C-alpha cells in the first residue's frame, strides 16, 4: 500500500511554491519557482504576480506529479491570505487557492486553508529543530521579509497557531530596504543573497547605526537614505551592504529585547526571507540567546509549512 502524503501550495508575491510532506512529518519535496522581475526592477504589482503564478503553477504541478507517483495523497493545503486577520488580503493568493481547489476536487480530497504567515511559522519550526522545544508552549516570533516585518506572540491552537501582532515596522519592511539598496548598488532583484555575499567581503569598520525603535515598533525608511548617503560618500559597496545588515540586526535585536521585557524570557523563532541572512542570524544569536532560525530553504517563501499544517489538520479530523 502506498504511503500517505500531504500537498501544500503557496503563491506569495515573490515565489510560486508546492511542497509535499509524508506521513512521518518529513518534507519530501519543496518545489519553487521565483516570480520574474525585470532588470533593475524592485518588485511586482499584484496583477503581474498573479500572471506570473498562472504561468508557474502548471510547471510545478508537472513536477509534483513525479513526486507523488509513489504516494497516496490524503489532503491538500493552501495559503489564502497573508495572515489570519479579517483585513488580510492579496490577490496573488487567489491563484494558489484556485489551483489547490481544482487539484483537490479532481481527486476528491479534503482542502484546508491557512495563512501564509502560519505556513512560515510551521516551516521555521520544522527546519530550525525547534519543533519539540516549542510545541505546546507560547513563544515569540518574527516574520521578516519583503512584504512583512512583524513581531508576534504565538500560542498553540490545536493543529495551527493563534498569533497576536505585538509590533513591526511603521513604514518600509526590512526586505524592501534590502532590495531598494541592493538595486541601487547594481544587484539583481531580489537582492538579499547578493547583498549578504557583498557584506561578507567588507573589511572596513562599520559605524554603529542610529536605529529607530520605540517599544514594539520600528522604522526602516531612514535606513535607505542613510545607506545611499554612505555609498555616495565612500563608493564602498561592501561597507554599505554591511551597514544595512547591521542596521536591520540591531533593530530586530532591540525589538526582541522589548518583547521579553513585556512577556518574559520567551524563546524566539525567526522566519521570512530576510532571516535566512547568516550575518543577521549570527548577530541576533549572540545578542539574545534562546533563538531559533529556519534553514534558508524554509525561511524564504515556501509551501512546506502549509503541507505540514495540512498533515496536522487531516490527522485530527
PDB file of N, CA, C and O in Angstrom, residues 238-269:
ATOM      1  N   UNK A 238      30.707  47.161  -0.379  1.00  0.00           N
ATOM      2  CA  UNK A 238      30.759  46.158   0.693  1.00  0.00           C
ATOM      3  C   UNK A 238      30.440  46.782   2.041  1.00  0.00           C
ATOM      4  O   UNK A 238      29.691  46.212   2.842  1.00  0.00           O
ATOM      5  N   UNK A 239      30.997  47.953   2.311  1.00  0.00           N
ATOM      6  CA  UNK A 239      30.717  48.636   3.572  1.00  0.00           C
ATOM      7  C   UNK A 239      29.244  49.012   3.661  1.00  0.00           C
ATOM      8  O   UNK A 239      28.613  48.870   4.714  1.00  0.00           O
ATOM      9  N   UNK A 240      28.694  49.497   2.573  1.00  0.00           N
ATOM     10  CA  UNK A 240      27.280  49.879   2.555  1.00  0.00           C
ATOM     11  C   UNK A 240      26.397  48.671   2.837  1.00  0.00           C
ATOM     12  O   UNK A 240      25.452  48.748   3.633  1.00  0.00           O
ATOM     13  N   UNK A 241      26.701  47.544   2.217  1.00  0.00           N
ATOM     14  CA  UNK A 241      25.921  46.322   2.444  1.00  0.00           C
ATOM     15  C   UNK A 241      26.020  45.883   3.897  1.00  0.00           C
ATOM     16  O   UNK A 241      25.014  45.509   4.524  1.00  0.00           O
ATOM     17  N   UNK A 242      27.221  45.926   4.454  1.00  0.00           N
ATOM     18  CA  UNK A 242      27.419  45.521   5.849  1.00  0.00           C
ATOM     19  C   UNK A 242      26.677  46.453   6.798  1.00  0.00           C
ATOM     20  O   UNK A 242      26.119  46.017   7.815  1.00  0.00           O
ATOM     21  N   UNK A 243      26.652  47.746   6.475  1.00  0.00           N
ATOM     22  CA  UNK A 243      25.936  48.715   7.307  1.00  0.00           C
ATOM     23  C   UNK A 243      24.439  48.420   7.307  1.00  0.00           C
ATOM     24  O   UNK A 243      23.784  48.467   8.355  1.00  0.00           O
ATOM     25  N   UNK A 244      23.893  48.111   6.152  1.00  0.00           N
ATOM     26  CA  UNK A 244      22.464  47.799   6.040  1.00  0.00           C
ATOM     27  C   UNK A 244      22.103  46.607   6.920  1.00  0.00           C
ATOM     28  O   UNK A 244      21.119  46.638   7.673  1.00  0.00           O
ATOM     29  N   UNK A 245      22.902  45.553   6.854  1.00  0.00           N
ATOM     30  CA  UNK A 245      22.605  44.346   7.619  1.00  0.00           C
ATOM     31  C   UNK A 245      22.787  44.569   9.113  1.00  0.00           C
ATOM     32  O   UNK A 245      22.024  44.028   9.921  1.00  0.00           O
ATOM     33  N   UNK A 246      23.760  45.400   9.492  1.00  0.00           N
ATOM     34  CA  UNK A 246      23.903  45.697  10.918  1.00  0.00           C
ATOM     35  C   UNK A 246      22.710  46.510  11.415  1.00  0.00           C
ATOM     36  O   UNK A 246      22.215  46.282  12.525  1.00  0.00           O
ATOM     37  N   UNK A 247      22.240  47.447  10.618  1.00  0.00           N
ATOM     38  CA  UNK A 247      21.090  48.273  11.000  1.00  0.00           C
ATOM     39  C   UNK A 247      19.867  47.370  11.245  1.00  0.00           C
ATOM     40  O   UNK A 247      19.171  47.506  12.260  1.00  0.00           O
ATOM     41  N   UNK A 248      19.629  46.446  10.332  1.00  0.00           N
ATOM     42  CA  UNK A 248      18.473  45.553  10.472  1.00  0.00           C
ATOM     43  C   UNK A 248      18.645  44.647  11.691  1.00  0.00           C
ATOM     44  O   UNK A 248      17.715  44.466  12.484  1.00  0.00           O
ATOM     45  N   UNK A 249      19.831  44.087  11.870  1.00  0.00           N
ATOM     46  CA  UNK A 249      20.080  43.222  13.012  1.00  0.00           C
ATOM     47  C   UNK A 249      19.929  43.947  14.337  1.00  0.00           C
ATOM     48  O   UNK A 249      19.318  43.430  15.283  1.00  0.00           O
ATOM     49  N   UNK A 250      20.469  45.169  14.438  1.00  0.00           N
ATOM     50  CA  UNK A 250      20.343  45.948  15.664  1.00  0.00           C
ATOM     51  C   UNK A 250      18.883  46.291  15.950  1.00  0.00           C
ATOM     52  O   UNK A 250      18.435  46.285  17.106  1.00  0.00           O
ATOM     53  N   UNK A 251      18.138  46.597  14.891  1.00  0.00           N
ATOM     54  CA  UNK A 251      16.724  46.930  15.050  1.00  0.00           C
ATOM     55  C   UNK A 251      15.927  45.735  15.580  1.00  0.00           C
ATOM     56  O   UNK A 251      15.166  45.861  16.549  1.00  0.00           O
ATOM     57  N   UNK A 252      16.100  44.589  14.963  1.00  0.00           N
ATOM     58  CA  UNK A 252      15.381  43.395  15.398  1.00  0.00           C
ATOM     59  C   UNK A 252      15.802  42.975  16.808  1.00  0.00           C
ATOM     60  O   UNK A 252      14.975  42.518  17.607  1.00  0.00           O
ATOM     61  N   UNK A 253      17.076  43.140  17.121  1.00  0.00           N
ATOM     62  CA  UNK A 253      17.551  42.808  18.455  1.00  0.00           C
ATOM     63  C   UNK A 253      16.906  43.676  19.529  1.00  0.00           C
ATOM     64  O   UNK A 253      16.496  43.185  20.584  1.00  0.00           O
ATOM     65  N   UNK A 254      16.796  44.970  19.260  1.00  0.00           N
ATOM     66  CA  UNK A 254      16.168  45.894  20.207  1.00  0.00           C
ATOM     67  C   UNK A 254      14.694  45.562  20.387  1.00  0.00           C
ATOM     68  O   UNK A 254      14.166  45.585  21.507  1.00  0.00           O
ATOM     69  N   UNK A 255      14.016  45.236  19.309  1.00  0.00           N
ATOM     70  CA  UNK A 255      12.600  44.865  19.392  1.00  0.00           C
ATOM     71  C   UNK A 255      12.416  43.568  20.183  1.00  0.00           C
ATOM     72  O   UNK A 255      11.479  43.438  20.987  1.00  0.00           O
ATOM     73  N   UNK A 256      13.301  42.595  19.967  1.00  0.00           N
ATOM     74  CA  UNK A 256      13.206  41.321  20.682  1.00  0.00           C
ATOM     75  C   UNK A 256      13.421  41.514  22.179  1.00  0.00           C
ATOM     76  O   UNK A 256      12.767  40.851  23.000  1.00  0.00           O
ATOM     77  N   UNK A 257      14.320  42.409  22.541  1.00  0.00           N
ATOM     78  CA  UNK A 257      14.537  42.692  23.970  1.00  0.00           C
ATOM     79  C   UNK A 257      13.279  43.300  24.590  1.00  0.00           C
ATOM     80  O   UNK A 257      12.931  42.980  25.731  1.00  0.00           O
ATOM     81  N   UNK A 258      12.612  44.178  23.854  1.00  0.00           N
ATOM     82  CA  UNK A 258      11.351  44.752  24.342  1.00  0.00           C
ATOM     83  C   UNK A 258      10.305  43.667  24.514  1.00  0.00           C
ATOM     84  O   UNK A 258       9.557  43.658  25.501  1.00  0.00           O
ATOM     85  N   UNK A 259      10.220  42.733  23.564  1.00  0.00           N
ATOM     86  CA  UNK A 259       9.256  41.635  23.656  1.00  0.00           C
ATOM     87  C   UNK A 259       9.456  40.859  24.950  1.00  0.00           C
ATOM     88  O   UNK A 259       8.488  40.539  25.659  1.00  0.00           O
ATOM     89  N   UNK A 260      10.703  40.576  25.288  1.00  0.00           N
ATOM     90  CA  UNK A 260      10.979  39.816  26.506  1.00  0.00           C
ATOM     91  C   UNK A 260      10.729  40.640  27.761  1.00  0.00           C
ATOM     92  O   UNK A 260      10.344  40.093  28.805  1.00  0.00           O
ATOM     93  N   UNK A 261      10.928  41.932  27.686  1.00  0.00           N
ATOM     94  CA  UNK A 261      10.594  42.790  28.818  1.00  0.00           C
ATOM     95  C   UNK A 261       9.095  42.747  29.114  1.00  0.00           C
ATOM     96  O   UNK A 261       8.671  42.794  30.276  1.00  0.00           O
ATOM     97  N   UNK A 262       8.297  42.635  28.070  1.00  0.00           N
ATOM     98  CA  UNK A 262       6.846  42.650  28.222  1.00  0.00           C
ATOM     99  C   UNK A 262       6.255  41.277  28.525  1.00  0.00           C
ATOM    100  O   UNK A 262       5.237  41.168  29.217  1.00  0.00           O
ATOM    101  N   UNK A 263       6.867  40.205  28.018  1.00  0.00           N
ATOM    102  CA  UNK A 263       6.245  38.886  28.095  1.00  0.00           C
ATOM    103  C   UNK A 263       7.127  37.812  28.721  1.00  0.00           C
ATOM    104  O   UNK A 263       6.800  36.629  28.648  1.00  0.00           O
ATOM    105  N   UNK A 264       8.233  38.213  29.305  1.00  0.00           N
ATOM    106  CA  UNK A 264       9.108  37.243  29.939  1.00  0.00           C
ATOM    107  C   UNK A 264      10.141  36.677  28.977  1.00  0.00           C
ATOM    108  O   UNK A 264      10.143  36.985  27.782  1.00  0.00           O
ATOM    109  N   UNK A 265      10.999  35.834  29.496  1.00  0.00           N
ATOM    110  CA  UNK A 265      12.132  35.319  28.719  1.00  0.00           C
ATOM    111  C   UNK A 265      11.695  34.205  27.774  1.00  0.00           C
ATOM    112  O   UNK A 265      12.091  33.031  27.911  1.00  0.00           O
ATOM    113  N   UNK A 266      10.883  34.568  26.795  1.00  0.00           N
ATOM    114  CA  UNK A 266      10.386  33.584  25.844  1.00  0.00           C
ATOM    115  C   UNK A 266      11.448  33.214  24.817  1.00  0.00           C
ATOM    116  O   UNK A 266      12.263  34.047  24.429  1.00  0.00           O
ATOM    117  N   UNK A 267      11.433  31.977  24.340  1.00  0.00           N
ATOM    118  CA  UNK A 267      12.246  31.657  23.158  1.00  0.00           C
ATOM    119  C   UNK A 267      11.659  32.399  21.967  1.00  0.00           C
ATOM    120  O   UNK A 267      10.462  32.713  21.942  1.00  0.00           O
ATOM    121  N   UNK A 268      12.499  32.685  20.982  1.00  0.00           N
ATOM    122  CA  UNK A 268      12.045  33.461  19.828  1.00  0.00           C
ATOM    123  C   UNK A 268      12.411  32.733  18.546  1.00  0.00           C
ATOM    124  O   UNK A 268      13.548  32.282  18.371  1.00  0.00           O
ATOM    125  N   UNK A 269      11.442  32.633  17.656  1.00  0.00           N
ATOM    126  CA  UNK A 269      11.609  31.964  16.369  1.00  0.00           C
ATOM    127  C   UNK A 269      11.612  33.014  15.262  1.00  0.00           C
ATOM    128  O   UNK A 269      10.736  33.871  15.202  1.00  0.00           O
TER     129      UNK A 269
END
